[in-house]
């Protein structure tokens, strides 16, 4: 049997809705909607599936319903007849050329000639009748039902595979090709003078010319058992791209049901950053290889056999995410790029059997430091000035070493390389001291801390990552809020800080917590937020810190698990936080907001980190619109409305303070003081201030109104003073200097207001 063109190697049912063109100006794959552009048709398409003029198909077209061909037709591409029959009557031959495919989800009736050329493919999911047609079958013909032949040749290059009965009528026809009848109980009828050899399934499977794709078609059609099929194999004939169909023996990219074997053939396969690669079972032969490039994602539903030939290349911005749901046999080679020298990196090992020798070989002996944290202290375990013994990370003194996080300080900008068996089990560890603990993501994939498989015991429900720039991101698992890009997803190769106040506590992590999540190293920001939270950022020359306040019916003035304790930045990055129930917090989960609420703000910084600081309300436009937010600097005597000016720059006078700044929340002045210029306007009212005196000038006609008043408000909407409006010019003192006020003039049902600044 001949090859089937790689462009056609698609399983049953994969063609419906595929776009293409048939000499048409549009190529959307709809047989009825295509605008035909063929000389004999002059732009008019066939109606109701009736091909009544000479026709030709070059790409992929689908007809939902019957097709009737009464003129000569040529198929170089694919024609799918879905939920309908195909009838050939009248005109010249319908020819399926090398690389062409006609697939019918119904019956085929041919009273005129159909040719299936060498390399062509005809599939009928029903019965097929060739009568008085002079048809020639030189390619491959698969019929799931019964076949009737009269005046039909099965040429020596052809394969006719039948699922039901076969009847050959009197008349012409030769049978030099292979005929296989797969149902042993089906009937076979020939004229007495015909001598035809018909094989069964066993003979077909012994046919060396029976290519894999044809066997897969038969399997999908339910005509043979899938166990008879060999697994997918890589051939690498076109490139190293996993997702290129021509690189596979079936001409189809594997999916989650595919058993895959990587052999040493052509280009070695590579999975890059992009779509998730799925397989069932995966075997990499000992003389072959598979490489996962930075950012790649792969799920293996079954077992993985690596023969030590799987390589995972990571960068700190784009780690690989790999999930194996079955067993793992053989080691995987890991490589990490981008862990810049002379910075601290909080790491984990996604594989077993990593030793100090791996780090020596990567960075050089003594050209790095690795610490572990226990009993409120750091302990040097490998690298510079450590024990003369080679440290084995798999024999850590605590149980379930896969959950042990480490602090790495490299002295060289070179890749870190190590190898081991992928961590692929559930892990549990008991912690025997009330303190901060560094806990590893044990898996070669992202981990979802909101999944039930991530059990934090009685630890605080916040995960923290100290990033390489010395800033700390945090994510509260209960309320789903993070600061400094904190997210629910922990990257592979990352360790996180957890805090317990219990003498004995535990962490259980199950494989169900494994997920694929695109994004960089460490925790990333979450999705769009509700308007009940306010975010403030404190920026300096050395970096930025963030605090968030959430106002919720379930909030509390007391510290709860919905709050997140502040883990302070290191280095020269300033810290912004608030105090609650004796604790410094980065995420403050408060009761529903009421006008007049005041929240003190604190900052802390090393002396070398002092510079101009800026406090910025980063989401003020999405915060509760009915509330104005004021930032008061008590040291400078300045109050600003963050809705009008979202940031405030100041010079820190000390390395820490908890009484300089306050946030004040008030109902928006506009909801209480509403302008209505139907009777009163700029034409008859003038309001201004000079030094600490206010001036209100009105026209004489306004003095004729029954109700007249002047009111003075501060920016919080509080009424500070009232005056009678009895003359055309009213002068009065304002309460304080260096303050902004709103002066409102009311006359009957109308009013007018102006803001004034007192210097």
XYZ file of C-alpha atoms in Angstrom, residues 394-703:
310
model
C 17.952 14.212 49.933
C 19.180 13.331 53.430
C 18.115 16.523 55.162
C 17.749 16.024 58.929
C 14.016 16.812 58.780
C 11.423 14.463 57.321
C 10.111 14.845 53.783
C 13.069 16.833 52.539
C 11.144 17.660 49.366
C 9.425 20.397 51.404
C 12.708 21.978 52.528
C 13.398 25.391 51.002
C 16.889 26.839 50.662
C 18.566 30.207 50.304
C 21.143 30.303 47.477
C 23.784 33.020 46.977
C 25.825 32.358 43.797
C 29.097 34.132 43.085
C 29.008 33.374 39.339
C 26.551 34.165 36.537
C 26.459 30.631 35.168
C 23.683 28.031 34.803
C 22.854 25.724 37.704
C 22.606 22.081 36.608
C 21.549 18.957 38.465
C 19.705 15.695 37.743
C 17.343 13.387 39.603
C 13.978 11.634 39.566
C 11.019 14.018 39.387
C 9.115 14.543 42.652
C 5.729 12.996 41.965
C 4.100 12.069 45.277
C 2.165 13.586 48.171
C 4.395 15.138 50.847
C 3.875 15.950 54.530
C 6.071 17.540 57.157
C 5.777 18.342 60.854
C 7.281 21.598 62.198
C 8.258 21.727 65.846
C 8.730 25.419 66.624
C 6.597 28.566 66.508
C 8.471 30.630 63.922
C 8.782 31.472 60.238
C 9.499 28.424 58.030
C 10.796 28.259 54.462
C 8.628 25.715 52.608
C 9.405 24.402 49.116
C 7.193 23.829 46.130
C 8.319 20.201 45.715
C 6.973 19.726 42.185
C 8.284 20.438 38.682
C 5.041 22.374 38.025
C 3.254 25.384 39.444
C 1.351 24.824 42.680
C -2.036 26.349 43.525
C -2.165 27.348 47.202
C -5.968 27.687 47.026
C -6.358 24.024 46.075
C -7.553 21.667 48.816
C -4.368 19.675 48.225
C -2.346 22.531 49.778
C -3.036 22.022 53.489
C -1.291 24.634 55.649
C -2.357 23.108 58.947
C -2.589 25.859 61.581
C -0.068 28.103 59.855
C -1.165 31.650 59.041
C -3.126 31.586 55.804
C -0.666 33.778 53.919
C 2.224 32.671 51.713
C 5.204 34.978 51.254
C 8.029 35.130 48.748
C 11.162 37.149 49.370
C 12.232 38.065 45.866
C 15.749 38.622 44.568
C 15.351 42.430 44.757
C 14.748 42.048 48.534
C 11.041 42.889 48.286
C 8.397 40.540 49.703
C 5.201 39.487 47.959
C 2.320 38.071 49.975
C -0.930 36.277 49.164
C -3.763 35.581 51.598
C -5.360 32.240 50.767
C -8.634 33.000 52.564
C -9.533 36.319 50.971
C -7.682 35.805 47.681
C -5.786 39.110 47.900
C -2.083 39.680 47.316
C 0.396 42.549 47.628
C 3.575 43.199 45.682
C 2.390 40.838 42.912
C 1.390 38.111 45.337
C -0.614 35.315 43.697
C -2.134 31.906 44.378
C 0.399 30.214 42.079
C 3.876 29.216 43.277
C 6.393 28.611 40.547
C 8.426 25.411 40.210
C 11.816 25.734 41.866
C 10.449 28.316 44.344
C 10.195 28.246 48.130
C 7.856 30.380 50.260
C 7.691 31.655 53.810
C 4.931 30.483 56.157
C 4.361 31.630 59.760
C 3.076 29.539 62.663
C 2.531 30.527 66.292
C 2.103 26.912 67.371
C 4.805 24.773 68.974
C 3.828 21.922 66.618
C 2.325 22.372 63.191
C 2.269 20.676 59.807
C 2.036 21.169 56.045
C 0.545 18.543 53.707
C 0.880 18.994 49.950
C -0.890 16.712 47.495
C -0.302 16.232 43.773
C -3.800 17.639 43.199
C -2.342 21.110 43.871
C -0.218 20.906 40.708
C -1.276 23.225 37.891
C 0.135 24.919 34.793
C 0.342 28.674 35.111
C 2.141 30.911 32.631
C 4.131 33.764 34.078
C 7.463 34.502 35.632
C 9.429 33.190 38.567
C 7.706 33.384 41.955
C 4.280 34.712 42.782
C 2.336 36.848 40.329
C -0.546 39.274 40.659
C -4.125 38.029 40.775
C -7.147 38.870 38.647
C -9.359 41.981 38.595
C -10.541 43.020 42.052
C -13.689 44.218 43.768
C -14.034 47.928 44.631
C -14.004 47.289 48.389
C -10.214 47.416 48.689
C -7.739 50.277 48.549
C -4.114 49.769 47.525
C -1.304 52.137 48.527
C 2.273 51.936 47.269
C 5.327 53.483 48.906
C 8.124 54.164 46.404
C 11.687 55.329 46.885
C 14.944 55.250 44.961
C 15.381 51.631 46.028
C 12.043 50.010 45.223
C 8.333 49.874 46.014
C 6.248 48.307 48.756
C 2.469 47.859 48.898
C -0.331 47.670 51.430
C -4.013 46.859 50.873
C -7.033 47.597 53.045
C -10.216 45.573 52.472
C -13.599 46.732 53.801
C -15.933 43.768 54.091
C -18.993 42.748 56.071
C -16.930 39.850 57.460
C -13.989 42.063 58.414
C -12.860 42.777 61.965
C -11.037 45.393 64.011
C -9.144 42.471 65.569
C -6.393 40.495 63.825
C -7.752 37.334 62.120
C -6.563 34.790 59.554
C -8.011 37.068 56.872
C -5.285 39.592 57.704
C -1.701 39.121 56.552
C 1.145 39.857 58.901
C 3.910 42.032 57.475
C 7.098 40.210 56.475
C 9.521 43.107 56.139
C 11.551 43.780 53.020
C 15.294 43.458 53.383
C 17.942 45.747 51.945
C 17.056 49.402 51.393
C 13.441 49.012 50.236
C 11.083 50.977 52.471
C 8.226 49.118 54.195
C 4.629 50.389 54.298
C 2.164 48.803 56.728
C -0.557 49.406 59.264
C -0.909 48.209 62.833
C -3.757 45.988 63.972
C -4.296 44.317 67.302
C -0.588 44.584 68.138
C 0.616 43.219 64.790
C 2.097 44.901 61.744
C -0.027 43.964 58.715
C 0.327 44.235 54.929
C -3.237 43.066 54.186
C -5.795 44.626 56.543
C -9.238 42.964 56.463
C -11.580 45.510 58.061
C -15.331 45.860 58.667
C -17.519 47.630 56.130
C -16.406 51.207 55.603
C -18.161 53.965 57.505
C -17.643 57.748 57.073
C -15.093 59.032 59.551
C -12.936 55.874 59.554
C -9.274 56.678 60.274
C -6.367 54.276 59.660
C -2.828 55.220 60.796
C -0.041 54.302 58.374
C 3.501 53.294 59.300
C 6.738 53.044 57.389
C 10.158 51.642 58.204
C 13.419 51.762 56.244
C 17.131 51.264 56.759
C 19.121 54.469 57.086
C 20.798 53.808 53.727
C 17.362 53.608 52.146
C 16.358 57.180 52.989
C 15.403 59.253 49.934
C 12.372 61.110 48.687
C 9.336 58.884 49.308
C 6.051 58.853 47.391
C 2.779 57.391 48.651
C 0.433 56.577 45.774
C -3.144 55.287 45.713
C -2.746 52.884 42.811
C -6.411 51.858 42.411
C -8.242 54.964 43.624
C -10.362 55.113 40.454
C -11.846 51.678 41.158
C -12.265 52.132 44.912
C -15.766 52.739 46.388
C -16.868 55.787 44.338
C -19.057 57.300 47.088
C -16.062 57.714 49.413
C -13.327 60.355 49.377
C -9.947 59.253 50.738
C -7.721 61.816 52.458
C -4.052 61.377 53.307
C -2.924 63.565 56.176
C 0.751 64.325 56.796
C 0.770 65.474 60.429
C 4.408 66.500 60.270
C 3.848 68.957 57.416
C 0.251 69.822 58.283
C -0.930 68.845 54.804
C -4.078 66.930 53.838
C -4.779 65.836 50.255
C -7.776 64.176 48.659
C -6.332 61.127 46.904
C -9.208 61.201 44.417
C -7.957 64.580 43.195
C -4.226 63.957 43.650
C -3.423 60.258 43.740
C 0.135 60.600 45.072
C 2.038 62.545 47.696
C 5.832 63.007 47.869
C 7.600 63.743 51.130
C 10.996 63.667 52.803
C 11.249 61.079 55.605
C 12.579 62.646 58.806
C 13.233 59.297 60.509
C 13.853 55.675 59.543
C 10.491 54.668 60.994
C 7.279 56.271 62.147
C 3.775 55.151 63.074
C 2.180 58.530 63.831
C 2.995 60.788 60.873
C 0.359 59.649 58.365
C -3.334 58.895 58.585
C -5.897 57.802 56.034
C -9.349 59.307 56.486
C -12.453 58.095 54.720
C -15.429 60.421 54.272
C -18.580 60.464 52.168
C -17.917 62.392 48.972
C -18.766 66.069 49.327
C -20.523 65.951 45.978
C -23.203 63.643 47.443
C -24.049 66.161 50.162
C -23.366 69.449 48.394
C -24.862 69.366 44.957
C -24.642 72.237 42.463
C -27.795 73.400 40.748
C -27.305 76.509 38.642
C -30.904 76.942 37.480
C -31.211 80.274 39.409
C -27.759 80.894 40.838
C -24.578 80.922 38.765
C -21.272 82.608 38.052
C -23.242 85.552 36.684
C -24.691 86.521 40.056
C -22.301 84.970 42.635
C -18.575 85.490 43.208
C -16.658 83.567 45.883
C -12.950 84.076 46.699
C -10.447 84.218 49.579
C -7.602 86.567 50.463
C -5.222 85.485 53.200
C -7.572 83.947 55.820
C -10.687 85.929 54.869
C -13.493 84.742 52.577
C -15.559 87.024 50.341
C -19.009 86.241 48.973
C -20.509 88.738 46.507
C -24.092 88.287 45.184
C -26.511 90.249 43.053
C -29.354 92.212 44.664
C -32.009 89.964 43.142
C -30.718 86.983 45.122
C -31.339 88.907 48.350
